[in-house]
Coordinates of C-alpha atoms and ligand atoms in Angstrom, one line a residue:
X1 CA 87.7 129.9 110.1
X2 CA 87.1 133.3 108.3
X3 CA 86.4 133.7 104.6
X4 CA 89.4 136.0 104.2
X5 CA 92.1 133.8 102.6
X6 CA 95.7 134.7 103.2
X7 CA 97.9 133.9 100.2
X8 CA 100.8 132.1 101.7
X9 CA 103.9 132.2 99.5
X10 CA 107.5 133.2 99.8
X11 CA 110.0 134.3 97.3
X12 CA 112.6 131.8 98.4
X13 CA 110.4 128.8 98.3
X14 CA 108.0 129.6 95.4
X15 CA 110.1 131.4 92.8
X16 CA 113.6 130.8 91.6
X17 CA 114.3 127.4 93.2
X18 CA 114.2 124.1 91.3
X19 CA 110.8 123.0 90.1
X20 CA 109.7 120.5 92.6
X21 CA 107.3 117.6 92.1
X22 CA 104.2 117.9 94.1
X23 CA 105.0 114.5 95.6
X24 CA 108.5 115.6 96.7
X25 CA 109.1 115.6 100.5
X26 CA 109.6 119.4 100.4
X27 CA 106.3 120.1 98.6
X28 CA 104.5 117.7 100.8
X29 CA 105.7 119.5 103.8
X30 CA 104.9 122.9 102.4
X31 CA 101.4 121.8 101.3
X32 CA 100.6 120.7 104.9
X33 CA 102.2 123.9 106.3
X34 CA 100.1 126.1 104.1
X35 CA 96.9 124.3 105.1
X36 CA 97.7 124.7 108.8
X37 CA 98.6 128.3 108.3
X38 CA 95.2 128.9 106.8
X39 CA 93.3 127.3 109.7
X40 CA 95.3 129.3 112.2
X41 CA 95.0 132.4 110.0
X42 CA 98.6 132.8 110.6
X43 CA 100.0 136.3 110.0
X44 CA 101.7 136.4 106.6
X45 CA 104.9 137.7 108.0
X46 CA 105.1 134.8 110.5
X47 CA 104.3 132.5 107.6
X48 CA 107.3 133.9 105.7
X49 CA 109.5 133.6 108.8
X50 CA 108.6 130.0 109.3
X51 CA 108.7 129.0 105.6
X52 CA 112.4 130.0 105.4
X53 CA 115.2 128.4 107.2
X54 CA 117.3 130.7 109.4
X55 CA 120.6 129.3 108.2
X56 CA 121.8 127.0 105.4
X57 CA 125.4 125.9 105.3
X58 CA 127.1 124.0 102.5
X59 CA 130.6 122.7 103.2
X60 CA 133.2 121.0 101.1
X61 CA 134.7 118.1 102.9
X62 CA 138.2 117.1 101.7
X63 CA 139.1 113.5 102.7
X64 CA 142.3 111.6 102.0
X65 CA 141.0 108.2 100.8
X66 CA 142.7 104.9 101.7
X67 CA 144.4 104.8 98.2
X68 CA 146.1 108.1 99.0
X69 CA 143.9 110.2 96.6
X70 CA 142.1 113.3 97.7
X71 CA 138.3 113.2 97.4
X72 CA 136.0 116.1 98.1
X73 CA 132.4 115.5 99.4
X74 CA 129.6 118.0 99.8
X75 CA 128.0 118.4 103.2
X76 CA 125.0 120.4 104.5
X77 CA 123.5 121.7 107.7
X78 CA 120.2 123.6 107.6
X79 CA 118.8 125.2 110.7
X80 CA 115.1 125.8 110.0
X81 CA 114.5 127.7 113.2
X82 CA 115.6 128.1 116.8
X83 CA 112.4 129.6 118.2
X84 CA 111.7 127.0 120.9
X85 CA 115.3 126.4 121.7
X86 CA 118.6 125.2 120.2
X87 CA 118.0 123.4 116.9
X88 CA 117.9 119.7 116.7
X89 CA 118.0 117.1 114.0
X90 CA 119.8 114.2 112.5
X91 CA 122.6 113.9 109.9
X92 CA 122.2 111.5 106.9
X93 CA 124.9 110.1 104.7
X94 CA 123.2 109.2 101.3
X95 CA 124.5 109.4 97.7
X96 CA 121.7 111.6 96.5
X97 CA 121.1 114.0 99.4
X98 CA 120.7 117.6 98.3
X99 CA 120.0 120.9 100.0
X100 CA 116.3 121.0 99.1
X101 CA 115.7 117.7 100.8
X102 CA 117.6 118.9 103.9
X103 CA 115.6 122.1 104.0
X104 CA 112.4 120.1 104.1
X105 CA 113.6 117.7 106.7
X106 CA 114.9 120.6 108.9
X107 CA 111.4 122.2 108.9
X108 CA 109.9 118.7 109.6
X109 CA 112.1 118.6 112.7
X110 CA 110.7 122.0 113.9
X111 CA 107.2 120.6 113.7
X112 CA 108.2 117.3 115.2
X113 CA 109.8 118.9 118.3
X114 CA 106.9 121.2 118.7
X115 CA 104.3 118.4 118.6
X116 CA 105.9 116.5 121.4
X117 CA 106.7 119.6 123.4
X118 CA 110.5 119.4 123.5
X119 CA 112.3 122.7 123.7
X120 CA 114.1 122.5 120.4
X121 CA 114.0 124.1 117.0
X122 CA 114.5 122.1 113.9
X123 CA 117.6 121.3 111.9
X124 CA 119.0 118.6 109.5
X125 CA 122.3 117.8 108.0
X126 CA 123.7 115.5 105.4
X127 CA 126.7 114.5 103.4
X128 CA 126.5 113.3 99.8
X129 CA 128.3 110.0 99.9
X130 CA 127.8 106.3 99.7
X131 CA 128.8 105.0 103.1
X132 CA 128.7 101.4 101.8
X133 CA 131.7 102.2 99.6
X134 CA 133.7 103.9 102.3
X135 CA 136.1 102.2 104.7
X136 CA 135.7 102.8 108.4
X137 CA 138.8 105.1 108.3
X138 CA 137.3 107.1 105.4
X139 CA 134.0 107.4 107.2
X140 CA 135.8 108.6 110.4
X141 CA 137.8 111.2 108.5
X142 CA 134.7 112.4 106.6
X143 CA 132.7 112.7 109.8
X144 CA 135.5 114.6 111.7
X145 CA 136.1 117.1 108.8
X146 CA 132.3 117.6 108.4
X147 CA 132.1 118.4 112.1
X148 CA 135.2 120.6 112.1
X149 CA 133.7 122.6 109.2
X150 CA 130.6 123.2 111.3
X151 CA 132.2 124.0 114.7
X152 CA 130.6 127.4 114.7
X153 CA 127.1 125.9 113.9
X154 CA 127.0 123.0 116.3
X155 CA 126.9 123.4 120.1
X156 CA 124.9 122.1 123.1
X157 CA 123.1 125.5 123.3
X158 CA 123.1 126.1 119.5
X159 CA 122.5 123.1 117.3
X160 CA 122.6 119.5 118.3
X161 CA 122.9 116.7 115.7
X162 CA 121.8 113.1 116.0
X163 CA 121.7 110.0 113.8
X164 CA 119.6 109.7 110.7
X165 CA 119.9 107.5 107.5
X166 CA 123.2 105.6 107.5
X167 CA 124.7 107.3 110.5
X168 CA 125.0 105.5 113.9
X169 CA 126.4 105.7 117.4
X170 CA 129.9 105.5 116.2
X171 CA 129.5 108.5 113.9
X172 CA 127.9 110.4 116.8
X173 CA 130.9 109.4 119.0
X174 CA 133.3 110.9 116.4
X175 CA 131.3 114.1 116.2
X176 CA 131.3 114.4 120.0
X177 CA 135.1 113.8 120.1
X178 CA 135.9 116.2 117.3
X179 CA 133.8 119.0 118.9
X180 CA 135.3 118.2 122.3
X181 CA 138.9 118.3 121.0
X182 CA 138.3 121.7 119.5
X183 CA 136.6 123.1 122.6
X184 CA 139.3 121.8 124.9
X185 CA 136.7 120.0 127.1
X186 CA 134.5 117.0 127.0
X187 CA 131.2 118.2 125.6
X188 CA 128.8 115.2 125.5
X189 CA 125.6 117.3 125.1
X190 CA 126.7 118.5 121.6
X191 CA 125.2 115.5 119.9
X192 CA 122.6 112.8 120.8
X193 CA 122.3 109.1 119.8
X194 CA 125.8 108.4 121.3
X195 CA 126.9 105.1 122.7
X196 CA 125.6 104.7 126.3
X197 CA 129.1 104.5 127.7
X198 CA 129.8 107.9 126.2
X199 CA 126.9 109.9 127.6
X200 CA 124.2 108.2 125.5
X201 CA 120.8 107.4 127.0
X202 CA 119.2 104.1 127.9
X203 CA 116.4 103.4 125.5
X204 CA 117.5 105.9 122.7
X205 CA 118.0 103.2 120.1
X206 CA 114.5 101.7 120.6
X207 CA 112.9 105.1 121.3
X208 CA 111.4 105.7 117.8
X209 CA 109.8 102.3 117.6
X210 CA 108.6 102.4 121.2
X211 CA 107.1 105.9 120.8
X212 CA 105.4 104.7 117.6
X213 CA 103.8 101.8 119.4
X214 CA 102.5 104.1 122.1
X215 CA 100.6 106.2 119.6
X216 CA 99.4 103.2 117.7
X217 CA 97.9 101.8 120.9
X218 CA 96.3 105.2 121.5
X219 CA 94.8 105.2 118.0
X220 CA 93.5 101.6 118.3
X221 CA 91.7 102.5 121.5
X222 CA 90.0 105.5 119.7
X223 CA 88.8 103.0 117.1
X224 CA 87.7 100.5 119.8
X225 CA 90.2 97.9 118.7
X226 CA 92.1 95.6 121.1
X227 CA 95.8 95.3 120.4
X228 CA 95.8 91.6 120.9
X229 CA 93.1 91.2 118.2
X230 CA 94.7 93.2 115.4
X231 CA 96.9 92.3 112.4
X232 CA 99.9 94.4 111.6
X233 CA 102.1 94.8 108.5
X234 CA 105.5 96.6 108.9
X235 CA 107.5 97.9 106.0
X236 CA 111.2 98.2 106.8
X237 CA 113.0 96.1 109.5
X238 CA 115.6 98.6 110.6
X239 CA 115.7 100.2 114.0
X240 CA 112.2 101.6 113.8
X241 CA 110.4 98.7 112.0
X242 CA 111.9 95.9 114.0
X243 CA 111.3 97.5 117.4
X244 CA 107.7 98.4 116.4
X245 CA 107.1 94.9 115.1
X246 CA 108.5 93.4 118.3
X247 CA 106.5 95.6 120.7
X248 CA 103.3 95.0 118.8
X249 CA 104.0 91.3 118.9
X250 CA 104.6 91.7 122.7
X251 CA 101.1 93.3 122.9
X252 CA 99.7 90.2 121.4
X253 CA 99.1 91.6 117.9
X254 CA 99.5 89.3 114.9
X255 CA 102.3 90.7 112.8
X256 CA 101.5 89.2 109.4
X257 CA 104.1 90.9 107.3
X258 CA 107.5 92.4 107.6
X259 CA 110.1 93.6 104.9
X260 CA 113.5 95.0 104.2
X261 CA 115.4 95.7 101.0
X262 CA 115.5 92.0 100.2
X263 CA 111.7 92.0 99.9
X264 CA 108.6 91.3 102.0
X265 CA 107.7 88.3 104.1
X266 CA 104.1 87.3 104.8
X267 CA 102.5 84.8 107.1
X268 CA 98.8 84.9 107.5
X269 CA 99.0 83.2 110.9
X270 CA 101.5 85.8 112.2
X271 CA 105.3 85.9 112.1
X272 CA 107.4 85.0 115.1
X273 CA 109.0 88.4 115.4
X274 CA 111.7 87.4 118.0
X275 CA 112.7 84.6 115.6
X276 CA 112.9 87.1 112.7
X277 CA 115.1 89.5 114.8
X278 CA 117.4 86.6 115.7
X279 CA 117.5 85.5 112.0
X280 CA 118.4 89.1 111.0
X281 CA 121.3 89.1 113.5
X282 CA 122.6 85.8 112.3
X283 CA 122.2 86.7 108.6
X284 CA 124.3 89.9 108.2
X285 CA 121.3 92.1 109.2
X286 CA 119.2 90.9 106.2
X287 CA 115.9 89.1 106.2
X288 CA 116.8 87.5 102.9
X289 CA 115.8 83.8 103.0
X290 CA 113.7 84.2 106.2
X291 CA 112.0 80.8 106.5
X292 CA 109.0 81.8 108.8
X293 CA 107.0 83.4 106.0
X294 CA 106.4 83.4 102.2
X295 CA 108.0 86.1 100.1
X296 CA 105.9 89.0 98.8
X297 CA 106.9 92.4 97.3
X298 CA 107.1 95.6 99.3
X299 CA 104.2 96.9 97.2
X300 CA 102.0 93.9 98.1
X301 CA 102.8 94.4 101.7
X302 CA 101.4 97.9 101.7
X303 CA 98.2 96.6 100.2
X304 CA 97.6 93.7 102.6
X305 CA 94.4 93.2 104.4
X306 CA 95.5 94.3 107.9
X307 CA 94.4 96.6 110.7
X308 CA 97.7 98.5 111.2
X309 CA 100.2 99.4 108.6
X310 CA 103.6 100.8 109.7
X311 CA 105.6 102.2 106.8
X312 CA 109.0 102.4 108.5
X313 CA 111.3 102.2 105.5
X314 CA 111.6 105.5 103.5
X315 CA 109.7 108.4 102.0
X316 CA 107.2 108.4 99.2
X317 CA 105.9 104.8 99.6
X318 CA 102.2 105.5 99.4
X319 CA 101.4 108.0 96.7
X320 CA 98.3 109.1 94.8
X321 CA 98.4 106.0 92.6
X322 CA 98.7 103.4 95.4
X323 CA 96.7 105.0 98.2
X324 CA 93.4 103.7 96.8
X325 CA 94.6 100.1 97.4
X326 CA 95.4 100.5 101.1
X327 CA 93.1 98.4 103.3
X328 CA 94.6 99.2 106.8
X329 CA 92.5 101.0 109.4
X330 CA 95.5 102.8 110.8
X331 CA 98.7 103.9 109.1
X332 CA 101.5 105.0 111.5
X333 CA 104.4 106.6 109.8
X334 CA 107.6 105.2 111.2
X335 CA 109.6 106.8 108.4
X336 CA 109.6 110.5 107.5
X337 CA 107.2 111.2 104.7
X338 CA 106.1 107.7 103.6
X339 CA 102.7 109.1 102.5
X340 CA 102.8 111.9 100.0
X341 CA 100.6 114.9 100.3
X342 CA 98.6 113.8 97.2
X343 CA 97.8 110.5 98.9
X344 CA 96.4 112.2 102.0
X345 CA 93.1 113.1 100.5
X346 CA 92.4 109.6 99.2
X347 CA 93.3 108.0 102.6
X348 CA 91.0 110.6 104.3
X349 CA 88.1 109.7 102.0
X350 CA 88.7 106.1 102.8
X351 CA 88.4 106.9 106.5
X352 CA 91.9 105.6 107.3
X353 CA 93.5 107.1 110.4
X354 CA 96.9 108.3 109.5
X355 CA 99.2 108.9 112.5
X356 CA 101.6 111.4 110.9
X357 CA 105.4 111.1 111.0
X358 CA 105.8 114.3 113.0
X359 CA 103.9 112.6 115.8
X360 CA 104.4 108.9 115.1
X361 CA 108.2 108.8 114.9
X362 CA 108.9 111.7 117.4
X363 CA 109.9 109.2 120.1
X364 CA 113.5 109.4 118.7
X365 CA 113.9 113.1 119.2
X366 CA 112.0 112.9 122.5
X367 CA 114.7 110.5 124.0
X368 CA 117.3 112.7 122.3
X369 CA 116.0 115.4 124.5
X370 CA 116.3 113.2 127.5
X371 CA 119.9 112.4 126.5
X372 CA 120.7 116.1 126.2
X373 CA 119.1 116.7 129.6
X374 CA 121.1 113.8 131.2
X375 CA 124.4 115.0 129.7
X376 CA 123.9 118.5 131.0
X377 CA 123.1 117.2 134.4
X378 CA 125.7 114.5 134.4
X379 CA 123.1 112.3 136.0
X380 CA 121.8 109.3 134.1
X381 CA 118.4 107.7 134.3
X382 CA 117.3 104.1 134.3
X383 CA 115.8 102.6 131.2
X384 CA 112.5 102.2 133.0
X385 CA 112.4 106.0 133.8
X386 CA 113.3 106.8 130.2
X387 CA 110.5 104.6 128.8
X388 CA 108.0 105.8 131.3
X389 CA 108.6 109.4 130.5
X390 CA 108.7 108.7 126.7
X391 CA 105.4 106.9 127.0
X392 CA 103.9 109.9 128.9
X393 CA 105.1 112.5 126.4
X394 CA 104.0 110.5 123.4
X395 CA 100.6 109.8 124.9
X396 CA 100.1 113.5 125.8
X397 CA 101.2 114.5 122.3
X398 CA 98.7 112.1 120.7
X399 CA 95.9 113.4 123.0
X400 CA 96.8 117.0 122.1
X401 CA 96.7 116.3 118.4
X402 CA 93.6 114.3 118.7
X403 CA 91.9 117.2 120.5
X404 CA 92.8 119.6 117.7
X405 CA 91.6 117.2 115.1
X406 CA 88.2 117.0 116.8
X407 CA 88.0 120.8 117.4
X408 CA 88.6 121.7 113.7
X409 CA 87.2 118.4 112.2
X410 CA 90.5 117.8 110.4
X411 CA 92.8 114.8 110.0
X412 CA 95.4 113.9 112.6
X413 CA 98.1 115.1 110.2
X414 CA 96.5 118.4 109.7
X415 CA 95.9 118.6 113.4
X416 CA 99.6 117.8 114.2
X417 CA 100.7 120.7 111.9
X418 CA 98.1 123.1 113.4
X419 CA 99.2 122.2 116.9
X420 CA 102.9 122.5 116.1
X421 CA 102.7 125.6 114.1
X422 CA 100.5 127.3 116.6
X423 CA 103.1 126.5 119.3
X424 CA 106.0 127.9 117.4
X425 CA 104.1 130.9 116.1
X426 CA 102.9 131.8 119.6
X427 CA 106.5 131.6 121.0
X428 CA 107.8 133.6 118.1
X429 CA 105.3 136.3 118.7
X430 CA 106.3 136.5 122.4
X431 CA 110.0 136.6 121.5
X432 CA 109.4 139.2 118.8
X433 CA 111.7 140.0 116.0
X434 CA 115.2 141.3 117.0
X435 CA 116.1 144.3 114.9
Ligands
LIG501 N1 116.9 111.7 112.9 C1 115.8 111.5 113.8 C2 114.5 112.1 113.3 O1 114.3 112.3 112.2 C3 116.2 112.0 115.2 C4 116.6 113.4 115.4 C5 117.1 113.7 116.8 O2 117.1 112.8 117.6 O3 117.6 114.8 116.9 O4 113.6 112.4 114.1

């Protein structure tokens, strides 16, 4: 590293926009981006390029509600970049989503795709709505109109959406159908995370949890720990949390705590995870009243004496104030941004290995890439092949990031950003700027 310090700032991100909290997902992302840029001595122009999304679209989505009234929702799609290939990223339906959050998450997708070496740029979308209050018909009309408004943005070679918070296979099927109807042909590769019968991939649903466990196992082996001797706590029991817990259980680990929005469940002797998953299915997808453990709060779960902590619920769970109380040896970020930038330093001082979100939860987008490849070939792989390739890509990504962390003596998070930004910046330099 040279002593000459570049000052990385951009007018769009640093000046007029809303004043953002240092703990916000966006500032957390930028903080880490700036750090990696410094290590790489990234050219200031390239920094500016990569700090600004290439496209930000805000659409109004009129929907005739079931009661006959017209309601208008706001929807977003941000393409952070398409340097490595068409942009890729999920769509979330949440009541408080806003463009700043989508901008951060779109950039996050760029780094995520680059870390696992899939040929995609980054994007993210969202609609400000409360899907719990919408009927299935309202949800379908909202999804179709959102898609119709973005026909010029989406496309198998342009921008490929996927599920994210509160969106699922059915929503992806509506996106695929709306896009196909408008292009007068069936276009499965325009969206990933579809039902298997409709061009989805085997293993896509479990991919994020499966990929996470691959990197946790790699991390454990670096620390000289055997998977069947460790204790694990998992925050969140959705797609990512439940699959991670189940696969760690299969590895012989003792999963001592799990949680969902109904609270945490703790059993020092280890929870029977298949029984918890069965309970969830029989209980309206809630762990509420789960008998195999005693109740604890989500906060207590994070502070448990365990070897592996998997925050797989939502962002901002471990902040400056709580980081000091974490006792785990490895934190693997199942969710996007569960550890704030302010908490990073404290965890580093405590010697905790944090496997960052852009690596730990990249299994989802990796199998999305497999789905896109299969759709374009019209040839579908077995689950075994999907899992084997996923495992290989995640393992390679871990080793690459680990190598960078050793080279520069930096954390895995910093290394993941350095690796990803270097890859995108190198490609961008080769492509050059079109003028
Ligand atoms: N929404 C997921 C993520 O944050 C998946 C994105 C994708 O598969 O394109 O990684």
